[in-house]
Coordinates of C-alpha atoms and ligand atoms in Angstrom, one line a residue:
M1 CA 50.5 52.4 10.5
V2 CA 50.1 54.4 13.7
V3 CA 47.0 53.8 15.8
E4 CA 45.8 57.2 17.0
R5 CA 42.7 56.2 19.0
A6 CA 41.0 53.1 20.3
E7 CA 37.3 52.9 21.3
L8 CA 35.8 50.1 23.3
F9 CA 32.1 49.5 23.7
L10 CA 30.2 47.0 25.8
V11 CA 26.7 46.5 24.3
P12 CA 24.2 44.3 26.1
L13 CA 22.2 42.6 23.3
R14 CA 19.2 40.4 23.9
L15 CA 19.1 37.1 22.1
R16 CA 15.9 36.2 20.2
E17 CA 15.8 33.0 22.2
S18 CA 17.7 31.6 25.2
F19 CA 20.7 29.5 24.3
A20 CA 21.4 26.7 26.8
T21 CA 24.4 24.4 26.9
S22 CA 25.8 22.0 29.5
T23 CA 27.7 25.0 31.0
G24 CA 24.7 27.3 31.4
A25 CA 22.0 29.3 29.6
A26 CA 22.1 32.8 28.1
L27 CA 19.3 35.2 27.1
E28 CA 21.5 38.2 26.8
R29 CA 25.0 38.6 25.3
E30 CA 27.4 41.3 26.3
I31 CA 29.0 42.3 23.0
L32 CA 32.4 43.8 23.5
L33 CA 33.5 45.7 20.5
L34 CA 36.8 47.4 19.7
A35 CA 37.4 50.1 17.0
L36 CA 40.9 51.2 16.1
H37 CA 41.5 54.4 14.2
A38 CA 44.5 55.0 12.1
D39 CA 45.4 56.9 8.9
G40 CA 41.8 57.7 8.2
G41 CA 40.6 54.1 8.5
V42 CA 38.7 52.2 11.3
G43 CA 39.3 48.6 12.1
W44 CA 36.7 46.7 14.1
A45 CA 36.7 43.5 16.1
E46 CA 34.7 41.7 18.7
C47 CA 36.0 40.1 21.9
V48 CA 34.1 36.9 22.3
A49 CA 34.6 36.4 26.1
G50 CA 31.3 35.9 28.0
A51 CA 29.9 37.9 30.8
V52 CA 30.5 35.0 33.2
P53 CA 33.1 32.2 33.0
G54 CA 31.7 29.0 31.4
Y55 CA 33.0 28.2 28.0
T56 CA 36.4 29.2 29.1
P57 CA 37.6 31.1 32.3
E58 CA 37.9 34.4 30.4
T59 CA 35.2 37.1 31.0
S60 CA 34.2 40.3 29.2
D61 CA 35.0 42.2 32.5
G62 CA 38.6 40.8 32.6
A63 CA 39.0 41.5 28.9
W64 CA 37.8 45.0 29.4
R65 CA 40.5 45.6 32.0
T66 CA 43.2 43.9 30.0
L67 CA 42.4 46.0 26.9
T68 CA 41.9 49.4 28.6
E69 CA 44.8 49.1 31.1
R70 CA 47.4 47.2 29.2
L71 CA 46.9 46.4 25.5
L72 CA 45.3 49.6 24.2
P73 CA 47.7 52.0 26.0
A74 CA 50.6 50.1 24.5
I75 CA 49.2 50.0 21.0
V76 CA 48.5 53.8 20.8
R77 CA 52.1 54.5 22.0
S78 CA 53.8 52.2 19.5
E79 CA 55.1 53.2 16.1
H80 CA 54.7 49.7 14.7
P81 CA 51.8 48.0 16.3
V82 CA 52.8 44.6 17.7
V83 CA 50.4 42.6 19.9
P84 CA 52.0 40.8 22.8
S85 CA 51.0 37.2 23.4
I86 CA 48.9 36.7 26.5
A87 CA 48.4 33.1 27.2
T88 CA 45.8 33.6 29.9
E89 CA 43.5 36.0 28.0
P90 CA 43.5 34.9 24.3
M91 CA 40.1 36.5 23.7
A92 CA 41.2 40.0 24.8
R93 CA 44.4 39.7 22.7
A94 CA 42.5 38.3 19.7
A95 CA 40.2 41.4 19.7
L96 CA 43.1 43.7 19.3
E97 CA 44.9 41.6 16.8
M98 CA 41.8 41.0 14.7
A99 CA 40.9 44.7 14.7
L100 CA 44.5 45.4 13.4
W101 CA 43.9 42.8 10.6
D102 CA 40.6 44.6 9.6
L103 CA 42.3 48.0 9.7
D104 CA 45.3 46.8 7.7
A105 CA 43.0 45.2 5.1
K106 CA 40.9 48.3 4.8
L107 CA 43.9 50.6 4.4
R108 CA 45.2 48.3 1.6
G109 CA 41.8 48.1 0.0
V110 CA 41.5 44.2 0.2
P111 CA 38.7 42.1 1.6
L112 CA 39.7 40.4 4.9
C113 CA 39.1 37.0 3.5
V114 CA 41.8 37.6 0.8
A115 CA 44.2 39.2 3.3
L116 CA 44.0 36.0 5.3
G117 CA 44.8 33.8 2.3
G118 CA 41.2 32.8 1.6
T119 CA 38.8 33.7 -1.2
S120 CA 35.4 35.3 -1.6
R121 CA 33.8 31.9 -1.8
P122 CA 30.5 31.3 0.0
V123 CA 30.8 29.4 3.4
D124 CA 28.4 26.6 4.2
A125 CA 26.3 27.4 7.3
G126 CA 25.4 25.1 10.1
V127 CA 23.2 25.9 13.1
A128 CA 23.9 25.1 16.8
L129 CA 20.7 24.4 18.7
G130 CA 20.8 24.7 22.5
L131 CA 19.2 22.3 25.0
M132 CA 15.4 22.5 24.7
A133 CA 12.6 22.0 27.2
D134 CA 11.5 18.7 25.6
D135 CA 11.9 16.5 22.5
A136 CA 8.9 18.0 20.7
A137 CA 10.4 21.5 20.9
L138 CA 13.8 20.2 19.8
H139 CA 12.2 18.3 16.8
R140 CA 10.3 21.5 15.8
R141 CA 13.5 23.5 15.8
I142 CA 15.5 20.8 13.8
A143 CA 12.7 20.7 11.2
G144 CA 12.7 24.5 11.0
A145 CA 16.5 24.6 10.6
L146 CA 16.5 22.0 7.8
A147 CA 13.7 23.9 6.0
E148 CA 15.7 27.1 6.2
G149 CA 18.5 25.3 4.3
Y150 CA 21.2 24.8 7.0
R151 CA 23.8 22.3 5.8
R152 CA 24.3 20.8 9.3
V153 CA 22.5 20.8 12.6
K154 CA 24.4 20.6 15.8
L155 CA 22.7 19.7 19.1
K156 CA 23.9 20.4 22.5
I157 CA 23.9 17.4 24.9
E158 CA 24.6 17.0 28.6
P159 CA 24.5 14.0 30.9
G160 CA 20.9 12.8 31.0
R161 CA 20.0 14.5 27.8
D162 CA 22.0 12.6 25.2
V163 CA 21.5 9.0 24.0
A164 CA 17.7 8.7 24.3
M165 CA 17.3 12.3 23.0
M166 CA 19.5 11.6 20.0
R167 CA 17.9 8.2 19.2
A168 CA 14.5 10.0 19.0
V169 CA 16.0 12.7 16.8
R170 CA 17.6 10.2 14.5
E171 CA 14.4 8.3 14.2
R172 CA 12.5 11.4 13.3
F173 CA 15.2 12.8 10.9
P174 CA 16.9 9.7 9.4
D175 CA 19.0 11.5 6.8
A176 CA 19.7 14.8 8.5
P177 CA 23.4 16.0 8.8
L178 CA 23.6 16.0 12.6
S179 CA 26.3 16.4 15.2
V180 CA 26.4 16.8 19.0
D181 CA 28.4 19.0 21.4
G182 CA 29.0 18.1 25.0
N183 CA 31.0 21.2 26.0
G184 CA 33.2 19.0 28.2
A185 CA 30.4 17.7 30.4
Y186 CA 31.4 14.0 30.4
T187 CA 34.2 11.8 31.7
L188 CA 35.7 8.6 30.5
D189 CA 33.4 6.8 33.0
D190 CA 30.5 7.7 30.7
L191 CA 32.1 5.9 27.7
D192 CA 30.0 2.8 27.8
R193 CA 26.8 4.7 28.2
L194 CA 27.7 7.1 25.3
L195 CA 28.6 4.2 22.9
P196 CA 25.1 4.1 21.3
L197 CA 25.8 7.6 19.9
D198 CA 28.4 5.9 17.7
H199 CA 25.6 4.1 15.8
L200 CA 23.5 7.1 14.9
G201 CA 25.4 8.3 11.8
L202 CA 26.5 11.5 13.4
L203 CA 29.0 13.7 11.5
M204 CA 31.0 14.2 14.7
I205 CA 30.9 14.2 18.5
E206 CA 32.3 17.5 19.7
Q207 CA 34.2 18.1 22.9
P208 CA 32.7 15.3 25.1
L209 CA 35.4 15.6 27.8
P210 CA 37.0 18.6 29.6
A211 CA 39.3 20.8 27.6
D212 CA 42.5 19.6 29.3
D213 CA 41.9 15.9 28.7
L214 CA 43.6 15.1 25.4
F215 CA 44.5 11.6 26.5
G216 CA 40.8 10.9 27.3
H217 CA 39.7 12.1 23.9
A218 CA 42.4 9.9 22.3
R219 CA 41.0 6.9 24.2
L220 CA 37.4 7.8 23.1
Q221 CA 38.6 8.2 19.5
E222 CA 40.1 4.7 19.6
V223 CA 36.7 3.3 20.5
F224 CA 34.4 5.5 18.5
R225 CA 34.1 5.3 14.7
T226 CA 32.4 8.7 14.7
P227 CA 35.0 11.5 14.5
I228 CA 35.7 13.3 17.7
C229 CA 35.9 17.1 17.2
L230 CA 37.8 19.3 19.6
D231 CA 36.8 22.9 20.4
E232 CA 37.6 24.0 23.9
S233 CA 40.8 21.8 23.9
I234 CA 42.4 23.8 21.1
G235 CA 43.7 26.9 22.7
S236 CA 46.9 27.3 20.7
P237 CA 48.7 25.9 17.6
A238 CA 50.8 23.7 19.9
Q239 CA 47.7 22.2 21.4
A240 CA 46.3 21.5 18.0
E241 CA 49.5 19.7 16.9
R242 CA 49.5 17.7 20.1
A243 CA 45.8 16.7 19.7
I244 CA 46.4 15.5 16.2
E245 CA 49.6 13.7 17.1
L246 CA 47.9 11.9 20.0
G247 CA 44.8 11.0 17.9
S248 CA 42.5 12.9 20.2
C249 CA 40.4 14.1 17.3
R250 CA 39.7 13.8 13.6
V251 CA 38.1 17.2 13.2
I252 CA 38.8 20.7 14.7
N253 CA 36.4 23.5 15.4
L254 CA 38.5 26.6 15.2
K255 CA 37.5 29.9 16.8
P256 CA 40.0 32.7 16.3
G257 CA 39.1 34.3 19.6
R258 CA 39.9 31.1 21.5
V259 CA 43.4 30.8 20.1
G260 CA 44.4 34.4 20.5
G261 CA 43.7 35.8 17.0
F262 CA 44.2 35.2 13.3
D263 CA 48.0 34.6 13.4
A264 CA 47.5 31.6 15.7
A265 CA 44.3 30.5 13.8
L266 CA 46.3 30.5 10.5
E267 CA 48.9 28.2 12.2
V268 CA 46.2 25.8 13.4
H269 CA 44.8 25.8 9.9
A270 CA 48.2 25.0 8.3
A271 CA 48.8 22.2 10.8
C272 CA 45.3 20.7 10.0
V273 CA 45.8 21.0 6.3
A274 CA 49.2 19.3 6.5
R275 CA 47.7 16.4 8.5
R276 CA 44.4 16.3 6.5
V277 CA 42.3 17.1 9.5
P278 CA 39.2 19.0 8.3
L279 CA 38.2 22.2 10.0
W280 CA 35.1 24.3 10.6
C281 CA 34.6 27.6 12.1
G282 CA 32.7 27.8 15.4
G283 CA 30.6 30.6 16.8
M284 CA 30.4 32.4 20.1
L285 CA 27.0 34.1 19.7
E286 CA 28.7 37.0 17.9
S287 CA 27.2 40.1 16.5
G288 CA 27.7 40.8 12.8
V289 CA 31.2 42.1 13.5
G290 CA 32.6 38.9 15.0
R291 CA 30.6 36.9 12.4
A292 CA 32.4 38.9 9.6
H293 CA 35.8 37.8 11.0
N294 CA 34.6 34.2 11.2
V295 CA 33.2 34.1 7.7
A296 CA 36.5 35.6 6.3
L297 CA 38.5 32.9 8.1
A298 CA 36.2 30.1 7.0
T299 CA 36.9 30.9 3.3
L300 CA 40.4 29.3 3.8
P301 CA 40.7 25.9 2.0
G302 CA 41.0 23.8 5.1
F303 CA 37.5 24.7 6.2
T304 CA 35.7 21.9 4.4
L305 CA 32.8 21.4 6.9
P306 CA 29.8 23.8 7.6
G307 CA 30.6 26.3 10.4
D308 CA 28.4 27.6 13.2
L309 CA 27.8 30.7 11.0
S310 CA 24.1 31.6 11.2
P311 CA 22.6 34.7 9.6
S312 CA 22.0 37.7 11.9
R313 CA 18.3 36.9 12.3
R314 CA 19.1 33.6 14.1
Y315 CA 20.3 35.6 17.1
W316 CA 19.2 39.2 16.9
D317 CA 16.1 41.3 16.2
R318 CA 18.5 43.8 14.7
D319 CA 22.3 43.3 14.3
L320 CA 25.0 45.9 14.8
V321 CA 26.2 45.8 11.2
E322 CA 24.9 46.8 7.8
P323 CA 24.1 45.0 5.8
E324 CA 23.0 42.2 8.2
W325 CA 24.2 38.7 7.5
E326 CA 21.9 36.6 5.4
M327 CA 21.9 33.0 4.4
T328 CA 21.4 32.1 0.7
D329 CA 21.2 28.4 -0.3
G330 CA 22.6 27.4 3.1
A331 CA 25.6 29.6 2.9
L332 CA 27.0 33.0 4.0
H333 CA 28.6 35.1 1.3
P334 CA 31.6 37.3 2.2
S335 CA 31.3 40.8 0.8
G336 CA 33.9 42.0 -1.7
A337 CA 34.4 45.2 0.2
P338 CA 37.7 46.0 1.9
G339 CA 38.3 44.6 5.4
I340 CA 35.4 42.8 7.2
G341 CA 33.1 43.9 4.4
V342 CA 30.2 45.0 6.6
R343 CA 29.8 48.5 8.2
A344 CA 29.7 48.5 12.0
D345 CA 26.9 50.9 12.9
R346 CA 29.0 53.1 15.3
D347 CA 26.3 55.5 16.3
R348 CA 23.9 52.7 17.2
I349 CA 26.7 50.8 19.0
A350 CA 27.6 54.0 21.0
A351 CA 23.9 54.6 21.8
L352 CA 23.3 51.0 23.0
A353 CA 26.6 50.7 25.0
S354 CA 26.4 50.3 28.7
R355 CA 30.1 51.0 29.0
R356 CA 32.5 53.0 26.8
A357 CA 36.2 53.7 27.0
E358 CA 38.6 55.6 24.7
V359 CA 42.3 55.4 24.7
V360 CA 44.1 58.2 22.7
R361 CA 47.6 58.5 21.5
P362 CA 49.6 60.8 23.7
E363 CA 50.6 64.2 22.1
Ligands
MG401 MG1 31.6 23.6 20.9

């Protein structure tokens, strides 16, 4: 396969509602999309870096530069596309690697889920709800999510909006499948104060401590019966192995963009399956393009828990793909079409883009 041309688009897309976590609030998402053209096919992927640092230090601006100045010029010059590893910018690297996966699957005529070693099984959907103005608003949204059929409801927490908030939620929804996500906002000094969370029947407590604190998470997991789930801490297969070895978590939230692409994601998956650590696929407020990659990955057998895989309508008035993602019986269904299985609407993407770049193979 020889990549003849690469197109990059930055599309500002307004969320249907603001999404607030302990690291900040977003009302708009800068969707960074990559299209690779080769042998009559087009492979698409989405770079999940945010407009500003927060979830990780990586930004869409930095990823834009890395892709346009370094990765894309190299890929259009090479006879056999190989993506170099870039430890500091896994999300930029992942976009290129995952676009190549889509392209390759399309050229071979196989669905991406099958190319990755999964199946076309439906994937259970969970919803992540951001911090809300008050308990009443939160309870309304939880009731709505459960009525829509989501198989799990994850709530963002931060210091000061945690134990009391979750006690009230549990009282109002005694049987709901609930989890919480701290996005690294706590320290071990909060341990005693957070202990009541352990008695609320939560499915898991996600990333309470900062990403680099594997020892702290191991200490928490010793004390808590509720499984600790790691997200930001898992930046590579080696970190996943280390976290499992140390006992830092009993569940892993895997996002392919965060670990540098599908090759690394498959390694994390294999490590988790070997150690019987259940996985689920997280979300980064993706458009339907990134969602397609996530759904394909989440069909692998180790993904036994509902992912943050909402339908398009959860985030966007109108998605950038056709058909849009829909939820049926609390699950998303991968299409049987080759590659990502949904059509990225290139004309609309180009029309909405605030920034475009094209890198062409030299004559
Ligand atoms: Mg998370």
